[in-house]
């Protein structure tokens, strides 16, 4: 990471850093966009000497730019880019040792639970879900071998919110690290390192990339020891992104601030439609005053994000509503410019079916995009009407 460039932009605003940190004009040509260094190896001036890069798995100038950008946006010293969010998570968890114990939220992303249950647990890691909103429950679940607290806030797909500062205090008193999956909030809305977390992970596939055209992940930390280990694992395991994927994430980051403002505004408009509809039994959105995590979200987030979940009381009805949208696209993933709708129980969270983390069958998740808000709210109304009309016809 180019320390000089990071320090240069350290005191500027978020949108300025998103455009410039790590992305200074290329010195040889003056190119204002970071070049795609599509190379696997680098010429070396002498045996045992290189110009900063020797082999692309270990480092690449395009990747360096993204890693510096991620670190700048999250306010950390060390940034790492990975081939996916799952790969980023895996690297952080692998800094632990067999026999260690991890506490996770009871409704983490299905892929996170799958990785802990089917990859890390057979390797020798123990983990337990616990309600992270209940600090007494967290303390009660703590074990002498607990070494990490894995926080996802807001959670996927139930949009639960957890107090990062309070949980970090509990963990640090017990000599454990705190990792926060910040994918839903993004660094524009929430900065876990400032709240006491030791590391932040992202699926850069989502809001950071923002255009449904790339898969990637990232890790940011201020912990020098943790950074050294993550860097070793990044190089040794090789789950690194190619330079073109890195370029796409960098391009997405430049408009993150603009997009997140629109995502949040559009989500709030959709929430108002849902709250006024008879078929909707519950709206899950931290911006709603009655949400159990509303006060915490207000204190640690700048806005409430573009993800909205809601329940309709019946799984068959939920599936019909999901199939009735015209502007929202039925599909997995989230955080891009186009609006998406999905049925978590049958799509992104099938891996937790039958487990303590199983999600309700009547749950629908919206990733609210940046289209014209009137088109989104009208589409939401007609999908609800069509779905419920089908119910009456049965």
Coordinates of C-alpha atoms in Angstrom, one line a residue:
X1 CA 0.0 0.0 0.0
X2 CA 1.3 3.4 -0.9
X3 CA 1.4 5.1 2.5
X4 CA 2.0 8.5 1.0
X5 CA -1.2 8.5 -1.0
X6 CA -3.3 7.3 1.9
X7 CA -2.0 10.0 4.2
X8 CA -2.5 12.6 1.5
X9 CA -6.3 12.0 1.4
X10 CA -6.7 11.1 5.1
X11 CA -8.4 14.4 6.1
X12 CA -10.8 14.6 3.1
X13 CA -14.4 13.7 3.0
X14 CA -15.8 10.2 2.2
X15 CA -16.7 10.9 -1.5
X16 CA -13.3 12.5 -2.1
X17 CA -11.5 9.5 -0.7
X18 CA -13.7 7.1 -2.6
X19 CA -12.6 8.8 -5.9
X20 CA -9.0 9.5 -5.1
X21 CA -7.5 7.4 -2.2
X22 CA -5.2 4.8 -3.8
X23 CA -6.1 6.1 -7.2
X24 CA -3.6 8.9 -8.0
X25 CA -2.9 9.4 -11.7
X26 CA -0.5 6.8 -13.1
X27 CA 3.0 8.5 -13.0
X28 CA 4.4 7.3 -16.3
X29 CA 1.4 8.2 -18.5
X30 CA -0.8 10.5 -16.4
X31 CA -3.8 8.1 -16.8
X32 CA -6.4 9.2 -14.3
X33 CA -8.0 5.8 -14.1
X34 CA -6.0 3.0 -12.4
X35 CA -4.6 0.9 -15.2
X36 CA -5.4 -2.8 -15.4
X37 CA -2.1 -4.5 -15.0
X38 CA -3.0 -7.7 -16.8
X39 CA 0.2 -9.6 -16.1
X40 CA 1.2 -12.7 -14.0
X41 CA 4.8 -11.8 -13.5
X42 CA 7.1 -8.8 -13.4
X43 CA 10.6 -8.2 -14.8
X44 CA 13.3 -7.9 -12.0
X45 CA 16.4 -5.7 -12.3
X46 CA 18.6 -8.3 -10.5
X47 CA 18.4 -11.6 -8.7
X48 CA 16.6 -11.1 -5.5
X49 CA 15.5 -7.5 -6.4
X50 CA 12.2 -6.3 -7.7
X51 CA 10.3 -3.0 -8.2
X52 CA 7.6 -3.8 -5.6
X53 CA 6.0 -6.8 -7.4
X54 CA 7.3 -10.1 -8.4
X55 CA 4.3 -12.5 -9.0
X56 CA 0.7 -11.5 -9.3
X57 CA -0.6 -13.8 -6.7
X58 CA 1.6 -11.9 -4.2
X59 CA 0.7 -8.5 -5.4
X60 CA -0.4 -6.4 -8.4
X61 CA -0.4 -2.6 -8.8
X62 CA -4.2 -2.6 -9.7
X63 CA -4.9 -4.7 -6.6
X64 CA -2.7 -2.4 -4.5
X65 CA -5.0 0.5 -5.5
X66 CA -8.1 -1.3 -4.3
X67 CA -6.6 -2.4 -1.1
X68 CA -5.5 1.2 -0.3
X69 CA -9.0 2.4 -1.2
X70 CA -10.7 -0.1 1.1
X71 CA -8.4 0.8 4.0
X72 CA -9.0 4.5 3.5
X73 CA -12.8 4.2 3.4
X74 CA -12.9 2.1 6.6
X75 CA -10.3 4.1 8.4
X76 CA -7.8 1.3 8.7
X77 CA -4.1 0.9 8.0
X78 CA -4.2 -2.4 6.2
X79 CA -6.5 -3.5 3.4
X80 CA -6.7 -6.8 1.5
X81 CA -8.6 -7.8 -1.6
X82 CA -9.9 -11.3 -2.2
X83 CA -11.6 -13.2 -4.9
X84 CA -14.9 -13.2 -3.0
X85 CA -16.5 -12.2 0.3
X86 CA -16.4 -15.9 1.3
X87 CA -12.6 -16.0 0.6
X88 CA -12.1 -12.8 2.7
X89 CA -14.1 -14.4 5.6
X90 CA -12.2 -17.6 5.3
X91 CA -8.8 -15.9 5.6
X92 CA -9.9 -14.0 8.7
X93 CA -11.3 -17.2 10.4
X94 CA -8.1 -19.1 9.5
X95 CA -6.1 -16.7 11.7
X96 CA -7.6 -18.9 14.5
X97 CA -6.4 -22.3 15.5
X98 CA -8.1 -25.7 15.9
X99 CA -9.7 -25.8 19.3
X100 CA -10.6 -22.1 19.3
X101 CA -14.3 -21.0 19.7
X102 CA -16.3 -18.3 17.9
X103 CA -19.6 -16.7 18.8
X104 CA -21.7 -15.7 15.8
X105 CA -25.1 -14.0 15.4
X106 CA -28.2 -16.3 15.2
X107 CA -29.1 -15.0 11.7
X108 CA -25.8 -14.6 9.8
X109 CA -25.7 -15.0 6.1
X110 CA -26.3 -18.6 5.0
X111 CA -23.0 -18.8 3.3
X112 CA -21.3 -17.7 6.5
X113 CA -23.0 -20.4 8.6
X114 CA -22.2 -23.0 5.9
X115 CA -18.6 -22.1 6.0
X116 CA -18.4 -22.3 9.8
X117 CA -20.4 -25.5 10.0
X118 CA -19.0 -27.5 7.0
X119 CA -15.5 -26.1 6.6
X120 CA -14.1 -24.7 9.8
X121 CA -15.9 -27.0 12.3
X122 CA -14.5 -30.2 10.7
X123 CA -11.1 -28.5 10.8
X124 CA -11.4 -28.2 14.6
X125 CA -13.0 -24.8 15.2
X126 CA -16.0 -24.6 17.5
X127 CA -18.8 -22.0 17.1
X128 CA -22.1 -21.2 18.6
X129 CA -24.9 -18.8 17.5
X130 CA -26.0 -16.4 20.2
X131 CA -28.3 -13.4 20.3
X132 CA -25.8 -10.6 20.0
X133 CA -28.5 -8.0 21.0
X134 CA -28.6 -9.6 24.4
X135 CA -25.3 -8.7 26.1
X136 CA -26.0 -10.9 29.1
X137 CA -26.5 -13.8 26.7
X138 CA -23.2 -13.1 25.0
X139 CA -21.4 -13.1 28.4
X140 CA -23.2 -16.3 29.4
X141 CA -22.2 -18.0 26.1
X142 CA -18.5 -17.0 26.4
X143 CA -16.1 -19.9 26.9
X144 CA -12.5 -19.9 28.0
X145 CA -11.5 -20.8 24.5
X146 CA -13.6 -18.1 22.8
X147 CA -11.2 -16.2 20.6
X148 CA -13.4 -14.3 18.1
X149 CA -16.8 -12.6 18.0
X150 CA -18.3 -12.5 14.5
X151 CA -20.8 -9.7 14.1
X152 CA -23.0 -9.1 11.1
X153 CA -24.9 -5.8 11.4
X154 CA -27.4 -5.3 9.9
X155 CA -27.9 -9.0 9.4
X156 CA -28.8 -10.9 6.3
X157 CA -31.8 -11.3 5.9
X158 CA -33.5 -10.4 9.1
X159 CA -32.0 -6.9 9.4
X160 CA -31.1 -7.2 13.0
X161 CA -28.7 -4.6 14.4
X162 CA -26.0 -5.1 17.1
X163 CA -24.1 -2.7 19.2
X164 CA -20.5 -2.9 17.9
X165 CA -19.0 -0.8 20.6
X166 CA -20.6 -2.7 23.5
X167 CA -19.8 -6.1 22.0
X168 CA -16.2 -5.0 21.3
X169 CA -15.8 -4.0 24.9
X170 CA -17.0 -7.5 26.1
X171 CA -14.7 -9.2 23.7
X172 CA -11.6 -7.2 24.4
X173 CA -12.0 -7.6 28.1
X174 CA -11.7 -11.4 27.4
X175 CA -8.8 -11.1 25.0
X176 CA -10.8 -11.9 21.8
X177 CA -11.0 -10.2 18.5
X178 CA -14.1 -8.7 17.0
X179 CA -14.8 -9.0 13.2
X180 CA -17.7 -7.2 11.6
X181 CA -19.2 -8.0 8.3
X182 CA -20.0 -4.6 7.0
X183 CA -21.4 -5.6 3.6
X184 CA -25.0 -4.3 4.2
X185 CA -24.0 -1.0 5.7
X186 CA -20.9 -0.2 3.6
X187 CA -18.2 2.1 4.9
X188 CA -20.4 5.0 3.8
X189 CA -23.0 4.3 6.5
X190 CA -20.9 2.6 9.2
X191 CA -17.3 2.2 10.3
X192 CA -16.8 -0.7 12.7
X193 CA -13.1 0.0 13.4
X194 CA -14.1 3.4 14.8
X195 CA -16.5 1.6 17.1
X196 CA -13.9 -0.8 18.5
X197 CA -13.8 -3.7 16.0
X198 CA -10.5 -5.3 15.1
X199 CA -11.3 -6.2 11.5
X200 CA -14.0 -5.5 8.9
X201 CA -14.9 -7.9 6.0
X202 CA -16.9 -7.0 2.9
X203 CA -18.4 -8.8 -0.1
X204 CA -17.2 -6.2 -2.6
X205 CA -19.6 -8.0 -5.0
X206 CA -22.4 -6.0 -3.4
X207 CA -22.6 -2.3 -2.8
X208 CA -18.9 -1.5 -3.3
X209 CA -18.9 -3.0 -6.8
X210 CA -22.5 -1.9 -7.1
X211 CA -23.3 -3.1 -10.7
X212 CA -23.8 -6.9 -10.5
X213 CA -20.8 -7.4 -12.8
X214 CA -18.0 -8.6 -10.4
X215 CA -17.4 -11.0 -7.5
X216 CA -14.9 -9.9 -4.8
X217 CA -14.2 -9.5 -1.1
X218 CA -12.1 -7.4 1.2
X219 CA -10.6 -7.2 4.7
X220 CA -9.5 -4.1 6.6
X221 CA -7.8 -4.0 9.9
X222 CA -5.7 -1.7 12.2
X223 CA -4.2 -4.8 14.0
X224 CA -0.7 -5.2 12.7
X225 CA -0.4 -8.8 13.9
X226 CA -3.7 -9.8 12.4
X227 CA -2.7 -8.0 9.1
X228 CA 0.5 -9.9 8.9
X229 CA -1.4 -13.2 9.2
X230 CA -4.1 -12.2 6.7
X231 CA -1.4 -11.1 4.2
X232 CA 0.4 -14.5 4.6
X233 CA -2.9 -16.4 4.1
X234 CA -3.9 -14.2 1.1
X235 CA -0.6 -15.1 -0.6
X236 CA -0.4 -18.7 0.5
X237 CA -4.0 -19.7 -0.3
X238 CA -4.1 -17.6 -3.4
X239 CA -7.8 -16.6 -3.3
X240 CA -7.0 -13.2 -4.9
X241 CA -9.0 -11.2 -7.5
X242 CA -7.8 -10.7 -11.0
X243 CA -6.9 -7.1 -12.0
X244 CA -10.0 -6.7 -14.2
X245 CA -12.3 -7.6 -11.2
X246 CA -10.3 -5.2 -9.1
X247 CA -10.8 -2.5 -11.7
X248 CA -14.5 -3.0 -11.7
X249 CA -14.7 -2.7 -7.9
X250 CA -12.6 0.5 -8.0
X251 CA -14.9 1.9 -10.6
X252 CA -17.9 1.1 -8.4
X253 CA -16.4 2.6 -5.3
X254 CA -16.1 6.0 -7.0
X255 CA -19.9 6.4 -7.0
X256 CA -20.6 4.7 -3.7
X257 CA -21.7 7.8 -1.8
X258 CA -24.1 8.9 -4.5
X259 CA -25.6 5.5 -4.8
X260 CA -26.0 4.9 -1.1
X261 CA -27.9 8.1 -0.6
X262 CA -30.4 7.0 -3.4
X263 CA -30.5 3.4 -2.0
X264 CA -31.5 4.7 1.4
X265 CA -34.1 7.1 0.1
X266 CA -35.7 4.5 -2.1
X267 CA -35.7 1.9 0.6
X268 CA -37.5 4.3 3.0
X269 CA -40.2 4.9 0.3
X270 CA -40.7 1.2 -0.1
X271 CA -40.9 0.7 3.7
X272 CA -43.8 3.2 3.8
X273 CA -45.7 1.2 1.1
X274 CA -45.2 -2.0 3.0
X275 CA -46.2 -0.6 6.4
X276 CA -49.5 0.5 4.9
X277 CA -50.4 -2.8 3.2
X278 CA -52.8 -5.3 4.8
X279 CA -50.9 -8.4 3.5
X280 CA -47.7 -7.4 5.3
X281 CA -47.5 -8.8 8.8
X282 CA -44.1 -7.3 9.7
X283 CA -41.5 -5.0 8.1
X284 CA -37.9 -5.5 9.0
X285 CA -35.9 -2.3 8.5
X286 CA -33.7 -0.6 11.1
X287 CA -35.0 2.8 10.0
X288 CA -38.5 2.0 11.5
X289 CA -38.9 3.4 14.9
X290 CA -40.4 0.2 16.3
X291 CA -37.4 -1.9 15.1
X292 CA -35.7 -3.4 18.1
X293 CA -32.3 -2.2 16.8
X294 CA -33.5 1.2 15.7
X295 CA -31.7 3.2 18.5
X296 CA -28.5 1.3 18.1
X297 CA -28.6 1.8 14.3
X298 CA -29.3 5.5 14.8
X299 CA -26.2 5.8 17.0
X300 CA -23.7 3.8 14.8
X301 CA -25.0 4.2 11.3
X302 CA -25.4 7.4 9.2
X303 CA -28.5 6.1 7.5
X304 CA -30.3 2.8 7.4
X305 CA -29.3 1.2 4.1
X306 CA -31.0 -0.2 1.0
X307 CA -32.1 -3.6 2.3
X308 CA -35.6 -4.2 3.4
X309 CA -37.2 -7.5 4.5
X310 CA -40.8 -8.2 5.2
X311 CA -43.2 -11.1 6.2
X312 CA -46.6 -11.9 4.8
X313 CA -47.7 -14.7 7.1
X314 CA -47.7 -17.5 4.5
X315 CA -44.9 -19.1 2.4
X316 CA -47.0 -19.7 -0.6
X317 CA -48.1 -16.1 -0.7
X318 CA -44.5 -15.0 -0.3
X319 CA -43.5 -17.0 -3.3
X320 CA -46.4 -15.6 -5.4
X321 CA -45.4 -12.1 -4.5
X322 CA -41.8 -12.7 -5.4
X323 CA -42.9 -13.9 -8.8
X324 CA -45.1 -10.9 -9.4
X325 CA -42.6 -8.1 -9.7
X326 CA -41.9 -6.3 -13.0
X327 CA -39.2 -3.7 -12.1
X328 CA -37.6 -5.6 -9.2
X329 CA -35.7 -8.6 -10.6
X330 CA -36.1 -12.0 -9.0
X331 CA -32.5 -13.0 -8.2
X332 CA -29.9 -13.6 -5.6
X333 CA -27.2 -11.1 -4.5
X334 CA -27.8 -7.5 -3.5
X335 CA -26.5 -4.0 -3.4
X336 CA -26.4 -3.2 -7.1
X337 CA -28.1 -0.4 -9.0
X338 CA -31.0 -2.6 -10.1
X339 CA -33.6 -3.6 -7.5
X340 CA -33.7 -7.3 -6.6
X341 CA -36.3 -9.4 -4.8
X342 CA -35.8 -12.9 -3.4
X343 CA -37.2 -15.6 -1.1
X344 CA -34.4 -16.2 1.3
X345 CA -35.7 -19.5 2.6
X346 CA -35.6 -21.1 -0.9
X347 CA -32.7 -19.1 -2.4
X348 CA -29.8 -17.5 -0.5
X349 CA -30.4 -19.2 2.8
X350 CA -31.2 -22.7 1.8
X351 CA -28.0 -23.8 3.5
X352 CA -29.4 -23.0 7.0
X353 CA -32.7 -25.0 6.4
X354 CA -33.3 -27.3 9.3
X355 CA -30.7 -25.5 11.5
X356 CA -31.1 -23.1 14.4
X357 CA -30.6 -20.3 11.8
X358 CA -33.5 -21.3 9.5
X359 CA -35.3 -18.2 8.2
X360 CA -39.1 -17.9 8.1
X361 CA -40.7 -19.3 5.0
X362 CA -42.9 -16.2 4.6
X363 CA -39.9 -13.8 4.5
X364 CA -39.2 -11.7 1.4
X365 CA -36.0 -9.7 1.0
X366 CA -35.7 -6.6 -1.2
X367 CA -32.4 -5.0 -2.3
X368 CA -33.8 -1.6 -3.3
X369 CA -31.9 -0.1 -6.2
X370 CA -31.5 3.4 -7.6
X371 CA -34.3 3.4 -10.2
X372 CA -37.0 6.2 -10.1
X373 CA -38.7 5.8 -6.8
X374 CA -42.2 6.1 -8.2
X375 CA -41.6 3.1 -10.4
X376 CA -40.3 1.0 -7.5
X377 CA -43.2 1.8 -5.2
X378 CA -45.7 1.2 -7.9
X379 CA -44.1 -2.2 -8.7
X380 CA -44.2 -3.1 -5.0
X381 CA -47.9 -2.2 -4.8
X382 CA -48.8 -4.2 -7.9
X383 CA -46.8 -7.3 -6.8
X384 CA -48.5 -7.3 -3.5
X385 CA -51.9 -6.8 -5.2
X386 CA -51.2 -9.6 -7.7
X387 CA -50.0 -12.0 -5.1
X388 CA -52.9 -11.5 -2.7
X389 CA -55.4 -11.6 -5.6
X390 CA -54.0 -15.0 -6.5
X391 CA -54.7 -16.1 -2.9
X392 CA -58.3 -15.0 -3.2
X393 CA -58.7 -17.0 -6.4
X394 CA -57.6 -20.2 -4.9

